[in-house]
Protein backbone atom coordinates (compact mmCIF):
# COMPACT_ATOMS: atom_id res chain seq x y z
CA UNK A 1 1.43 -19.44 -12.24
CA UNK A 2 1.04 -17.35 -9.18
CA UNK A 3 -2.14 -15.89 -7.73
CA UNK A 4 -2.27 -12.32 -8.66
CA UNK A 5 -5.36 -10.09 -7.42
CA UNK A 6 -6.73 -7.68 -9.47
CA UNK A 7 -6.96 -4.32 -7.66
CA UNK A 8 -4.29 -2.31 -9.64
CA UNK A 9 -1.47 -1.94 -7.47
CA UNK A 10 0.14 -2.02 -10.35
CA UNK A 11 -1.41 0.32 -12.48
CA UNK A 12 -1.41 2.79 -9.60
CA UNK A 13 1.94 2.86 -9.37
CA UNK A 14 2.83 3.04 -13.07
CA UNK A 15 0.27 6.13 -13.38
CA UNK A 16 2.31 8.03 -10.04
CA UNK A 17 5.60 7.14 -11.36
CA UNK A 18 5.02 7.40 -15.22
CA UNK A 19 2.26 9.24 -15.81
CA UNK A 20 0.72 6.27 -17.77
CA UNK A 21 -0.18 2.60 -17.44
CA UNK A 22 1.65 -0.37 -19.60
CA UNK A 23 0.20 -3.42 -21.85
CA UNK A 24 -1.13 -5.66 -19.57
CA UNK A 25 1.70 -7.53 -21.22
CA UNK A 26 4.67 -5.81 -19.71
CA UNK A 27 7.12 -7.86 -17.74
CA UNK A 28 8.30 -5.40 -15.32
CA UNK A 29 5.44 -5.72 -12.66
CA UNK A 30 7.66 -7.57 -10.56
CA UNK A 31 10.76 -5.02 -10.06
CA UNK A 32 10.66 -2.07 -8.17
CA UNK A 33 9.04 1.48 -9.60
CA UNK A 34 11.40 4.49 -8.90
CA UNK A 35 10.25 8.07 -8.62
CA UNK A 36 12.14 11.56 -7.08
CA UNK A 37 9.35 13.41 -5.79
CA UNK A 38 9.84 16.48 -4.40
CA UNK A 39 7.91 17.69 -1.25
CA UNK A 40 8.33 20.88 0.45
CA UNK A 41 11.86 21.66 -1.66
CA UNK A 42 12.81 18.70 -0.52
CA UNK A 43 13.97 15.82 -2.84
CA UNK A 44 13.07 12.22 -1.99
CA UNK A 45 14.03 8.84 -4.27
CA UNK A 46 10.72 6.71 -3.49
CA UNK A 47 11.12 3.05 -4.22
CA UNK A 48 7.85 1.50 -4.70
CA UNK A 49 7.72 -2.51 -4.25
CA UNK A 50 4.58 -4.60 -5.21
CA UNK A 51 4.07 -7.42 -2.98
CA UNK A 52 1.36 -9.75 -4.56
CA UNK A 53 -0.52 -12.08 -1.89
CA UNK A 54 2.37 -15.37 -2.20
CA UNK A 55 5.08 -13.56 -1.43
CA UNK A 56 7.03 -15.34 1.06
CA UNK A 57 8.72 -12.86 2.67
CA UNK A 58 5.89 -10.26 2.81
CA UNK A 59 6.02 -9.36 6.53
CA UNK A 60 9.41 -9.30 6.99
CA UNK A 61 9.31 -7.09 3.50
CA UNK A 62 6.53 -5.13 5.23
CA UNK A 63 9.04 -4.08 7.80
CA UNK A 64 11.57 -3.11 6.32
CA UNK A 65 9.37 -0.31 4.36
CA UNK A 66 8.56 3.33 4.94
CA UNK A 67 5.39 3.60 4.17
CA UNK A 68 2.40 1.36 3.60
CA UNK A 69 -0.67 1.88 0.42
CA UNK A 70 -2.78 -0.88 0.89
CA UNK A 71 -5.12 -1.11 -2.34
CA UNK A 72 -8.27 -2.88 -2.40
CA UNK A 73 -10.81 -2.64 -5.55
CA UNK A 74 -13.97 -1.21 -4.96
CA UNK A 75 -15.81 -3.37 -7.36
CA UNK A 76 -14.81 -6.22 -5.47
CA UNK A 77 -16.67 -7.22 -2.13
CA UNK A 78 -14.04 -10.04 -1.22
CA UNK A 79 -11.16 -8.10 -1.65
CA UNK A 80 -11.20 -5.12 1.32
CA UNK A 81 -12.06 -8.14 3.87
CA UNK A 82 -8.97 -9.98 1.89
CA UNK A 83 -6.82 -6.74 3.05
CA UNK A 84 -7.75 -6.64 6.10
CA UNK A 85 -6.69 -10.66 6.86
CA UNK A 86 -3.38 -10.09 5.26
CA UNK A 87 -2.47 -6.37 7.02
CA UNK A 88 -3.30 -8.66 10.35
CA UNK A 89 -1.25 -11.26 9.30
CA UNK A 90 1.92 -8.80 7.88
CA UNK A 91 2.16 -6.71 11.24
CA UNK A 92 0.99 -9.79 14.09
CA UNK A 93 3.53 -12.92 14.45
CA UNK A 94 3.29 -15.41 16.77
CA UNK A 95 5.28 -16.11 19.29
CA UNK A 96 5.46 -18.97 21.83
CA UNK A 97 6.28 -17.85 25.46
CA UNK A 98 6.22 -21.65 27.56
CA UNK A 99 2.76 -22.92 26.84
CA UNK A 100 1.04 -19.50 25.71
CA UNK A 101 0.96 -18.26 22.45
CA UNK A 102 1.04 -14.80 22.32
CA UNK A 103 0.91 -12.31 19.63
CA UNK A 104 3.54 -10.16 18.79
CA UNK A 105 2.63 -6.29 17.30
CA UNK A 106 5.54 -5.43 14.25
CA UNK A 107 6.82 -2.00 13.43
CA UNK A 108 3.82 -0.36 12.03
CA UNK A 109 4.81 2.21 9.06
CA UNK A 110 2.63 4.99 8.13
CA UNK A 111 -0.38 3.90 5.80
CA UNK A 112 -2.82 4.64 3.19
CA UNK A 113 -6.31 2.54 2.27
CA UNK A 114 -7.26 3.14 -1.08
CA UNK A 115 -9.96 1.75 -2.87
CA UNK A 116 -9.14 1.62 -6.60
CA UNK A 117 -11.55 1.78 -9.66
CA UNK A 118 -13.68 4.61 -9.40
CA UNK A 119 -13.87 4.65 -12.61
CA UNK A 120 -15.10 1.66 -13.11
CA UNK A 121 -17.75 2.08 -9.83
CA UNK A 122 -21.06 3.57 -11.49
CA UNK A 123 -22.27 -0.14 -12.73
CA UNK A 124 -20.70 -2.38 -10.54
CA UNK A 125 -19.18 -0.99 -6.84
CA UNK A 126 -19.23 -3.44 -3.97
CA UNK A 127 -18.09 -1.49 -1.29
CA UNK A 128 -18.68 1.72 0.21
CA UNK A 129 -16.06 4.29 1.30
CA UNK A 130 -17.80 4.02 4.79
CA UNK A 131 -16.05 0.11 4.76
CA UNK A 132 -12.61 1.34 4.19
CA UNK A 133 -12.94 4.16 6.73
CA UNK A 134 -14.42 1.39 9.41
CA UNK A 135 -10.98 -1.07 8.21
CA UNK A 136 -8.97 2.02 8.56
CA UNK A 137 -10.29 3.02 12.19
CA UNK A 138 -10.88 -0.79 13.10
CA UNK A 139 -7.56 -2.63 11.99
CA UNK A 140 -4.85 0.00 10.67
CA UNK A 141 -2.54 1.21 13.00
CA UNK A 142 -1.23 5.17 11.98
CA UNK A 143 -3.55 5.45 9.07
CA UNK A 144 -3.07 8.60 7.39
CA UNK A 145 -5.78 8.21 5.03
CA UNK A 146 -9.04 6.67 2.67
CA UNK A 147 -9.19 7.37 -0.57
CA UNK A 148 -10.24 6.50 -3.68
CA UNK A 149 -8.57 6.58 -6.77
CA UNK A 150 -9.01 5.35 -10.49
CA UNK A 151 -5.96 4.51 -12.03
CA UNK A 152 -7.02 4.62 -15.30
CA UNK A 153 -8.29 7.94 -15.01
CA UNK A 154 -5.70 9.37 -12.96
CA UNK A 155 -7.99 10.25 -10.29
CA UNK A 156 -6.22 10.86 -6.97
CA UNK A 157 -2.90 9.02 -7.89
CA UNK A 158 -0.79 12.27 -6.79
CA UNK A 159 -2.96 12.73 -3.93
CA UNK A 160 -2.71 9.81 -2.30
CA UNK A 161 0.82 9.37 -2.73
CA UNK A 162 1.88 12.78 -1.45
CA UNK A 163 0.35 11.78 1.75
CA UNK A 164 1.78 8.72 1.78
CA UNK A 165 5.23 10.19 1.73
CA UNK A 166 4.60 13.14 3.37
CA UNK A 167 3.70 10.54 6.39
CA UNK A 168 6.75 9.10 6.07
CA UNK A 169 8.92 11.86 6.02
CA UNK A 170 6.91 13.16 9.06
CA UNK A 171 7.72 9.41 11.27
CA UNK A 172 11.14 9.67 10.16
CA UNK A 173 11.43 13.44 11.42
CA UNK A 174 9.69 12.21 14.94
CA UNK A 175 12.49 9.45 14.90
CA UNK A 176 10.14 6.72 14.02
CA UNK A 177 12.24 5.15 12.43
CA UNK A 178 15.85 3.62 12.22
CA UNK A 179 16.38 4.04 8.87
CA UNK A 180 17.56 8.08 8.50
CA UNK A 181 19.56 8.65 5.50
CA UNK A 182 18.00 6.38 3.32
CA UNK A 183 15.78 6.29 0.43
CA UNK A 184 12.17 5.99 1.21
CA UNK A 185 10.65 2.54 0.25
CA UNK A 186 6.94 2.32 -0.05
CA UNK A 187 4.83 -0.64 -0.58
CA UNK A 188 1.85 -1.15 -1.98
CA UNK A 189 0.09 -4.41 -1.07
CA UNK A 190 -3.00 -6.97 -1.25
């Protein structure tokens, strides 16, 4: 079966999209969520794709995308310094010039951190918004945000979605990106 962390991408998603969260049973976590949102009388079709941590074609996924949530839980120490390996790992490649090795710096979209499970933070949180905000300044490349949500609760979910895609639609308007005309695509990861 394939590893799949437990920070609620998933439920995130469902609750911005749906308004609600499926059985832990449902079989759709693997296909894309689909949502017209509209910003500023604007209408935009956001596509939101879950890549879990054994996806094999993460990066090149991660490129292809408008707009980055990366999602850690904060009742779980192990998984913001888990984020931060794998947003190195998505947006660096190697690349061999003669004997050198040399790294490579991807496309970086727009991004979000957010630390989910505030509801679920009174008994047992492991990490402090002052973390995220040190992995967002540190590591994350056009960060347009920390929050923290609780999916379960609803807290936030609107919030930090709006300025996700209000981040993208604001690259896309500075020409950021190559891919005018098109449907945004955001992608919520770790």
């Amino acid at each position: 079966p394939r590893f799949r962390s437990q920070v609620g991408k998933y439920s995130i998603s469902q609750q911005f999209a749906k308004g609600w969260i499926p059985d832990k049973e449902d079989t759709g976590r693997d296909a894309p969520i689909k949502k017209t949102v509209t910003l500023e009388k604007k209408k935009y079709d956001v596509t939101i794709t879950i890549l879990q941590n054994d996806d094999d074609n993460q990066s090149a996924a991660a490129q292809e995308c408008d707009g980055i949530m990366l999602v850690y839980s904060i009742t779980d120490s192990g998984s913001l310094e888990q984020l931060r390996t794998m947003y190195k790992t998505l947006f660096t490649s190697p690349e061999v010039e003669g004997s050198e090795e040399t790294a490579v710096l991807y496309r970086h979209p727009p991004a979000v951190v957010v630390g989910n499970k505030v509801d679920e933070a009174g008994m047992s949180r492991k990490v402090e918004e002052v973390a995220a905000q040190r992995f967002a300044d540190d590591d994350v490349t056009d960060c347009s945000g920390v929050f923290e949500t609780g999916a379960l609760c609803n807290a936030n979910i609107q919030t930090v979605f709006t300025c996700l895609i209000q981040s993208m639609v604001e690259k896309r308007k500075e020409g950021s990106s190559a891919k005018s005309g098109k449907s945004k695509k955001a992608f919520l990861i770790r």
